[in-house]
C-alpha cells in the first residue's frame, strides 16, 4: 500500500529538515538547542525592531548589520556583525501579557491550562532526542528556574544550576571516599530492591532510575563541561564577564559535551522604570554574549546542528510611560533564531510604524514552536497521551514557517498539503463509506487484492484499514450511489491485471494526466470506481521541472544545472535538483546571486564522497574541466 | 447553563439514582444535594463501617481481593504523615508499640488532631494551594497568610466559615501604620491585577468547577458560557487594592489593603481597565442566583458558595481531603468535578459530602472518619494485584490497596529534620529560631523538588537528579548521617550499649519501624565486617562549596556542623558502618514515600 498519511508526510518533512545539508559531511550529530531567555520581556523597539526618529522610537539609533537591509539597535554592534547567521522574527504576537502566563506560553508553546501541565520545549526535546543513558542531563537550565517536564515527569525537567562551576553535591562529602561511597551505593541498591519487591510500585522504580542518573553524573568525566575556567582567557573575555556571558559559554560547552537543550536565563528586562538606561546596560551583556555564542558555534562547525533562540515573554509598549519606561506588549514583538539548518540573514515579519501591531509575517507562538521543533528534528505534530488520557501534541496546532526552513521542495509540498487539514474540531479522514451489495465479494478486491487490512466489523459492515484511514464496506440492497477511491501503485498495468482477475472491469486504459501521473480506472461489480495511479518519472516528463530557487540565478547557471541533472538517474533527479540548488544558494549566500561556479561546486559536494565519482561524467559532458575541482571531489 | 447544577447532582448520584430513585433533576434554583442521594437522613451520621461496606460491595462486584490491613508501625507512620505532615518520633513509635488497647489507632489519631502540628501541616498545605510555590509580588505576605491559617485550623474553624473569611477578606497585608493585619487578604492580593484569575481560582479550588476556560470562550464540553464567567467575576469588580506605603528605594508598594468601593464611589482609571470585561456584568452565581442585591456582591458570593444547599462546595473539600489521605480522590484531578469527569463510587462520594454538611463542615471530623476506615488502613505491600494491568488499576482506583506516594517538599523537609535529629543544630544556626531555619532550608531545597513554581498543587513530585545529589552528598545528609555531631545518630551510638540495639534504634529513628530479622542479620554482618580505613583527608574528594547568589539565600545553617563532621571523619570502622546504615536509610525510597 502506498497511501501516504499526513503524519508520514510531516515525518518526512522533519526528516528532510534534519538530514545533513551537505550529504557526506560527517554532520550526523543530533540537533541541540540553546535558549537565551531575556526574562521580563525585552523592548523590541529598543533592540531588534528599532524605529529611530519616530514618536515611539526612544533615544537609540539603528545600525546596519551584515545581513543586507537589516538594522538593529546601535547598542548591539557585535551582534550586528553576526546577523548574517540569524533570522529576526519581527512578527511575533501572543495574547498573554502577564509574566507568569507568558513565560509558560513561551516555554511550552501552550497557554496555561489548569488541567494539563505541559512540558517545556526542553523537556519535549529531552524526551524525544535525549539519550536515557547519557552522563550529562539532556536539559540544563542556567540561572533558571525554567519550566519543567509537565506531564512527562520531573525526570524530563531541567537540571538547574546557578551558573558555571561544578554543580552542587556532585562531589563526595569529605568524610566519604570512593570506596566508602561505592559500599554505600551497593547497600542502598540492596535496600531499594527489597522495597521495590515489596511494593511493586512503578514510582519506586522511577526513583531508582533518578538515583542512577545522579550517580552517572557524579562519576562522569564530562562534569568538567560545567567548569569554564579551562577556557582560554580570550574566549572568556569575548563572551563577557557577566552572568549571561558565562552562562552562554557554559551552554556551548554543555552542548558540545552532549546536552540537548540548555537555557540561559538573563533577568532584568522588565523595564517599567528608567527603561532606556537599563535596557542599554542589559544590551551590553547581551551583545557580547550572544554574538560570541554565534561566532564560536560557527567556528566550531556546531551552528549547523545547534539552534540558538533569543527571546523573552513579550515585547514592550510603543508608548513611553511617565517613568521613562515601557509596559508589557504581547501584541507585537521580536525573537531571534539561528542555526540548525534554518535560513539565515533574513528578517521575517514587520510591525507598523509604531511597532504596535504586526502588519506582515505574523508568527504565532504555536507556529514558532512548530518551526523550532521541525528544525530540531522533532515531529511537531507527534501526539502523546497525558496522564488524564488527553492526547497532547508537541505543538499546539502550529505550522512550521516554511520560509524559515531550508526544506527541499518535496518537504515543503508535504507541509503545505498538511496545512489544509487543521488540528481543530476534526481529527482527519478515517474511512470512506463504500456501499456494496455483497461484502464477501468486495473483500476479494479490496482485502485480498489491494491489501487493505480488515478492522472493525459488525452487522452489515466491515472496515478495511489502510495505514491511516481506509474504507468501510456497507451492505446495501442495491448500490445506487457508487464511490470512487484512488490507490497509488508501483506498476499500473500489473495492478490492472490483478484487479481484473479479482472481478473488476476496466473503465479506461492507462493515460497521462496534467498532474504528471499515469492513471487508469476500473469498477468493482457494484460500480464503485478504483483509480490506480503512479507518478511519472522525470524521464517521462514533457519538460524538466523548474529549479526551486529562492535567490536570483544567472541564466547560464540554471541551464547548466538542468543539463547536469540529465546525467543523474531519473529516480534521484528530483532529490538532486532540490539538494544541489539548496546548497548552491547556500554557497551564494553572500551575494544572493547563483553562478555556474556555485552550481558546479554544489553538484559535486551534494553527493556523498563515496559516490561522487559518478558526477564526473555529467560534468565532462557539459564541457567542464573536472581537474580544477579535485578539492571538491576529495572534500570530507 | 442552568442545567449545570442538576447535571452535577446527576453525576454524583448516578449510581444511587439507578438503584433507588428516579432521577428527576431538582429545579435549578434549589439544588438539593441531600435529596439526590437520600438514603441516610442527615440525622444519622455516616460511619467508617458504612464506607467500608460500600467499598466491600464494590470490590466484591469486581472480584477484587483487598490487601490486608497495615501493621501498627505502618499505620502510625502513615497517619502521622497525613495528619501532622511528618513521621512520628522514635518515642512515639515505641509508645505506640507498647499500647495494646483495642482503640489505640483511634487514640493516636485523636492525639494528632489535637496537636499544634495538625494546624501547621494543613496551613502549609493550604498555603501551597492558595499561593502556589512562589509569589513574586512583594506585598503578598505569605507568612501572614500562614499565621492566619494556622490559627484557624488550630481552632478547627468550620470550613464554610473559613472560606467566607478568605473570599470576603478586607484589611491590610501586614502590620504597619499602627494597624493589625488581616492575614487572609494576602490570598486575594495574589490576584491584584488579574480578577479573571481570581474568579477561576475561587471556582476551581473551592467549588471544584473549572470555569476559567469560559474566560475566553464558551466551554466546549460543559454548559458554561462566557457570560457565566463574566457574571461571576463581576462579584470582584468593586474590590480594589489600596496602597498604604511604598518601598523607599524602588517605589514598590509594601503595605497595602484590600477594600470594597463604596456603592457611590467612582473607580479610578487603572482599576476600570483591569475590570473592563466584568464591570458591566451583573454579579450572578453559577446556578443563576442574583448576587447583586446585597451591597457587597463579594459577600453574597461567599454566602452562596458556602450555603449547605450548594452542591459543589462540600463535594470539593471532601474530594480534596480524601485525595490527600487516600492517595487519589473520587474525582481526578481533585478540582475538576463535572458530569463528563465521573466520580469513582459516586454514591459513597455523595454520602460523604452530605455527611460533611450535616456535621457542620468539621474538617477534623472528616480526617478522623477517613483515618478510621479499613480502606485507609490497607497495606501497600503485597504481590501485584490482579492478573491483568486493568484489574490492578481497578483495584488501585477502588482503594483496595494503599498506593505509595512520594512525600511532598514540606513533609520531606520536616521528616529529614526530625529523623536526623538536627533541630538543635539548625535552631542554633538561626539564633534559636527553628522555624526560620526550616524556612531557610525550604527556600534552598524547595527548588530541588519541582521547577514549576506556578503549580498550585504539590502533586506530581517524583524526585529530580538535583534532589538525589543533595540526599546523597549534601550537607543535611552529611551532618545527619555523621555520628560525630550533635544529632540523632550520635545519641543512638552513645546511648545504646551494643550494635544490635543501635541498628534497631536507627531503623526506628529513620523508618519508624523495627528491622526485620533478615535486615538485622544483614546489617550486623556489615557492622562487623572489617573495612579498609578511610583514605586520609586531603586525598579524599575535595570538599564542595554550595554555590548561591552572593548569600541571597542566607548562610547554610548546617555549614559549621558539616565542617565538624568532615574534620572528624576518621571514626572507628563500626561507627562508620553505622553511619553507612543511617545514610542508606536516609536515601531509601521507604523514607521518601508515604506507604
JSON list of N, CA and C in Angstrom, two decimals, chain B residues 35-63:
[
{"chain": "B", "resi": 35, "resn": "UNK", "atom": "N", "xyz": [-31.22, 15.40, 48.65]},
{"chain": "B", "resi": 35, "resn": "UNK", "atom": "CA", "xyz": [-32.31, 14.65, 48.04]},
{"chain": "B", "resi": 35, "resn": "UNK", "atom": "C", "xyz": [-31.79, 13.71, 46.97]},
{"chain": "B", "resi": 36, "resn": "UNK", "atom": "N", "xyz": [-30.64, 14.04, 46.39]},
{"chain": "B", "resi": 36, "resn": "UNK", "atom": "CA", "xyz": [-30.14, 13.22, 45.30]},
{"chain": "B", "resi": 36, "resn": "UNK", "atom": "C", "xyz": [-29.64, 11.88, 45.80]},
{"chain": "B", "resi": 37, "resn": "UNK", "atom": "N", "xyz": [-29.07, 11.86, 46.98]},
{"chain": "B", "resi": 37, "resn": "UNK", "atom": "CA", "xyz": [-28.50, 10.60, 47.43]},
{"chain": "B", "resi": 37, "resn": "UNK", "atom": "C", "xyz": [-29.30, 9.99, 48.59]},
{"chain": "B", "resi": 38, "resn": "UNK", "atom": "N", "xyz": [-30.09, 10.83, 49.14]},
{"chain": "B", "resi": 38, "resn": "UNK", "atom": "CA", "xyz": [-31.12, 10.49, 50.11]},
{"chain": "B", "resi": 38, "resn": "UNK", "atom": "C", "xyz": [-30.82, 9.46, 51.19]},
{"chain": "B", "resi": 39, "resn": "UNK", "atom": "N", "xyz": [-30.42, 8.27, 50.84]},
{"chain": "B", "resi": 39, "resn": "UNK", "atom": "CA", "xyz": [-30.63, 7.15, 51.76]},
{"chain": "B", "resi": 39, "resn": "UNK", "atom": "C", "xyz": [-30.48, 7.45, 53.25]},
{"chain": "B", "resi": 40, "resn": "UNK", "atom": "N", "xyz": [-29.26, 7.79, 53.73]},
{"chain": "B", "resi": 40, "resn": "UNK", "atom": "CA", "xyz": [-29.22, 8.07, 55.16]},
{"chain": "B", "resi": 40, "resn": "UNK", "atom": "C", "xyz": [-29.73, 9.48, 55.37]},
{"chain": "B", "resi": 41, "resn": "UNK", "atom": "N", "xyz": [-30.66, 9.66, 56.27]},
{"chain": "B", "resi": 41, "resn": "UNK", "atom": "CA", "xyz": [-31.10, 11.03, 56.52]},
{"chain": "B", "resi": 41, "resn": "UNK", "atom": "C", "xyz": [-29.97, 11.72, 57.26]},
{"chain": "B", "resi": 42, "resn": "UNK", "atom": "N", "xyz": [-29.84, 13.03, 57.10]},
{"chain": "B", "resi": 42, "resn": "UNK", "atom": "CA", "xyz": [-28.71, 13.75, 57.66]},
{"chain": "B", "resi": 42, "resn": "UNK", "atom": "C", "xyz": [-28.55, 13.53, 59.17]},
{"chain": "B", "resi": 43, "resn": "UNK", "atom": "N", "xyz": [-29.62, 13.16, 59.83]},
{"chain": "B", "resi": 43, "resn": "UNK", "atom": "CA", "xyz": [-29.54, 12.98, 61.27]},
{"chain": "B", "resi": 43, "resn": "UNK", "atom": "C", "xyz": [-28.65, 11.78, 61.63]},
{"chain": "B", "resi": 44, "resn": "UNK", "atom": "N", "xyz": [-28.67, 10.75, 60.78]},
{"chain": "B", "resi": 44, "resn": "UNK", "atom": "CA", "xyz": [-27.86, 9.57, 61.03]},
{"chain": "B", "resi": 44, "resn": "UNK", "atom": "C", "xyz": [-26.51, 9.77, 60.37]},
{"chain": "B", "resi": 45, "resn": "UNK", "atom": "N", "xyz": [-25.46, 9.87, 61.20]},
{"chain": "B", "resi": 45, "resn": "UNK", "atom": "CA", "xyz": [-24.16, 10.18, 60.61]},
{"chain": "B", "resi": 45, "resn": "UNK", "atom": "C", "xyz": [-23.53, 8.97, 59.97]},
{"chain": "B", "resi": 46, "resn": "UNK", "atom": "N", "xyz": [-22.73, 9.27, 58.99]},
{"chain": "B", "resi": 46, "resn": "UNK", "atom": "CA", "xyz": [-22.01, 8.23, 58.26]},
{"chain": "B", "resi": 46, "resn": "UNK", "atom": "C", "xyz": [-20.90, 7.67, 59.16]},
{"chain": "B", "resi": 47, "resn": "UNK", "atom": "N", "xyz": [-20.72, 6.35, 59.15]},
{"chain": "B", "resi": 47, "resn": "UNK", "atom": "CA", "xyz": [-19.65, 5.77, 59.96]},
{"chain": "B", "resi": 47, "resn": "UNK", "atom": "C", "xyz": [-18.59, 5.16, 59.04]},
{"chain": "B", "resi": 48, "resn": "UNK", "atom": "N", "xyz": [-17.44, 4.87, 59.65]},
{"chain": "B", "resi": 48, "resn": "UNK", "atom": "CA", "xyz": [-16.37, 4.22, 58.91]},
{"chain": "B", "resi": 48, "resn": "UNK", "atom": "C", "xyz": [-16.87, 2.89, 58.36]},
{"chain": "B", "resi": 49, "resn": "UNK", "atom": "N", "xyz": [-17.72, 2.24, 59.15]},
{"chain": "B", "resi": 49, "resn": "UNK", "atom": "CA", "xyz": [-18.26, 0.95, 58.70]},
{"chain": "B", "resi": 49, "resn": "UNK", "atom": "C", "xyz": [-19.06, 1.11, 57.41]},
{"chain": "B", "resi": 50, "resn": "UNK", "atom": "N", "xyz": [-19.86, 2.20, 57.35]},
{"chain": "B", "resi": 50, "resn": "UNK", "atom": "CA", "xyz": [-20.64, 2.45, 56.13]},
{"chain": "B", "resi": 50, "resn": "UNK", "atom": "C", "xyz": [-19.72, 2.56, 54.92]},
{"chain": "B", "resi": 51, "resn": "UNK", "atom": "N", "xyz": [-18.63, 3.30, 55.11]},
{"chain": "B", "resi": 51, "resn": "UNK", "atom": "CA", "xyz": [-17.69, 3.50, 54.00]},
{"chain": "B", "resi": 51, "resn": "UNK", "atom": "C", "xyz": [-17.09, 2.15, 53.59]},
{"chain": "B", "resi": 52, "resn": "UNK", "atom": "N", "xyz": [-16.67, 1.39, 54.58]},
{"chain": "B", "resi": 52, "resn": "UNK", "atom": "CA", "xyz": [-16.04, 0.10, 54.26]},
{"chain": "B", "resi": 52, "resn": "UNK", "atom": "C", "xyz": [-17.04, -0.88, 53.63]},
{"chain": "B", "resi": 53, "resn": "UNK", "atom": "N", "xyz": [-18.29, -0.81, 54.08]},
{"chain": "B", "resi": 53, "resn": "UNK", "atom": "CA", "xyz": [-19.31, -1.69, 53.48]},
{"chain": "B", "resi": 53, "resn": "UNK", "atom": "C", "xyz": [-19.48, -1.34, 52.01]},
{"chain": "B", "resi": 54, "resn": "UNK", "atom": "N", "xyz": [-19.57, -0.06, 51.74]},
{"chain": "B", "resi": 54, "resn": "UNK", "atom": "CA", "xyz": [-19.76, 0.37, 50.34]},
{"chain": "B", "resi": 54, "resn": "UNK", "atom": "C", "xyz": [-18.59, -0.10, 49.49]},
{"chain": "B", "resi": 55, "resn": "UNK", "atom": "N", "xyz": [-17.37, 0.07, 50.02]},
{"chain": "B", "resi": 55, "resn": "UNK", "atom": "CA", "xyz": [-16.20, -0.34, 49.25]},
{"chain": "B", "resi": 55, "resn": "UNK", "atom": "C", "xyz": [-16.16, -1.87, 49.10]},
{"chain": "B", "resi": 56, "resn": "UNK", "atom": "N", "xyz": [-16.55, -2.56, 50.17]},
{"chain": "B", "resi": 56, "resn": "UNK", "atom": "CA", "xyz": [-16.52, -4.02, 50.12]},
{"chain": "B", "resi": 56, "resn": "UNK", "atom": "C", "xyz": [-17.46, -4.53, 49.02]},
{"chain": "B", "resi": 57, "resn": "UNK", "atom": "N", "xyz": [-18.63, -3.88, 48.91]},
{"chain": "B", "resi": 57, "resn": "UNK", "atom": "CA", "xyz": [-19.57, -4.28, 47.85]},
{"chain": "B", "resi": 57, "resn": "UNK", "atom": "C", "xyz": [-18.95, -4.05, 46.47]},
{"chain": "B", "resi": 58, "resn": "UNK", "atom": "N", "xyz": [-18.31, -2.89, 46.34]},
{"chain": "B", "resi": 58, "resn": "UNK", "atom": "CA", "xyz": [-17.69, -2.57, 45.04]},
{"chain": "B", "resi": 58, "resn": "UNK", "atom": "C", "xyz": [-16.59, -3.57, 44.71]},
{"chain": "B", "resi": 59, "resn": "UNK", "atom": "N", "xyz": [-15.80, -3.95, 45.72]},
{"chain": "B", "resi": 59, "resn": "UNK", "atom": "CA", "xyz": [-14.72, -4.90, 45.49]},
{"chain": "B", "resi": 59, "resn": "UNK", "atom": "C", "xyz": [-15.31, -6.26, 45.10]},
{"chain": "B", "resi": 60, "resn": "UNK", "atom": "N", "xyz": [-16.34, -6.68, 45.83]},
{"chain": "B", "resi": 60, "resn": "UNK", "atom": "CA", "xyz": [-16.93, -7.98, 45.59]},
{"chain": "B", "resi": 60, "resn": "UNK", "atom": "C", "xyz": [-17.49, -8.06, 44.16]},
{"chain": "B", "resi": 61, "resn": "UNK", "atom": "N", "xyz": [-18.18, -6.99, 43.76]},
{"chain": "B", "resi": 61, "resn": "UNK", "atom": "CA", "xyz": [-18.76, -6.97, 42.41]},
{"chain": "B", "resi": 61, "resn": "UNK", "atom": "C", "xyz": [-17.70, -7.19, 41.34]},
{"chain": "B", "resi": 62, "resn": "UNK", "atom": "N", "xyz": [-16.52, -6.68, 41.59]},
{"chain": "B", "resi": 62, "resn": "UNK", "atom": "CA", "xyz": [-15.48, -6.75, 40.57]},
{"chain": "B", "resi": 62, "resn": "UNK", "atom": "C", "xyz": [-14.47, -7.87, 40.83]},
{"chain": "B", "resi": 63, "resn": "UNK", "atom": "N", "xyz": [-14.72, -8.66, 41.84]},
{"chain": "B", "resi": 63, "resn": "UNK", "atom": "CA", "xyz": [-13.81, -9.78, 42.12]},
{"chain": "B", "resi": 63, "resn": "UNK", "atom": "C", "xyz": [-12.45, -9.33, 42.61]}
]
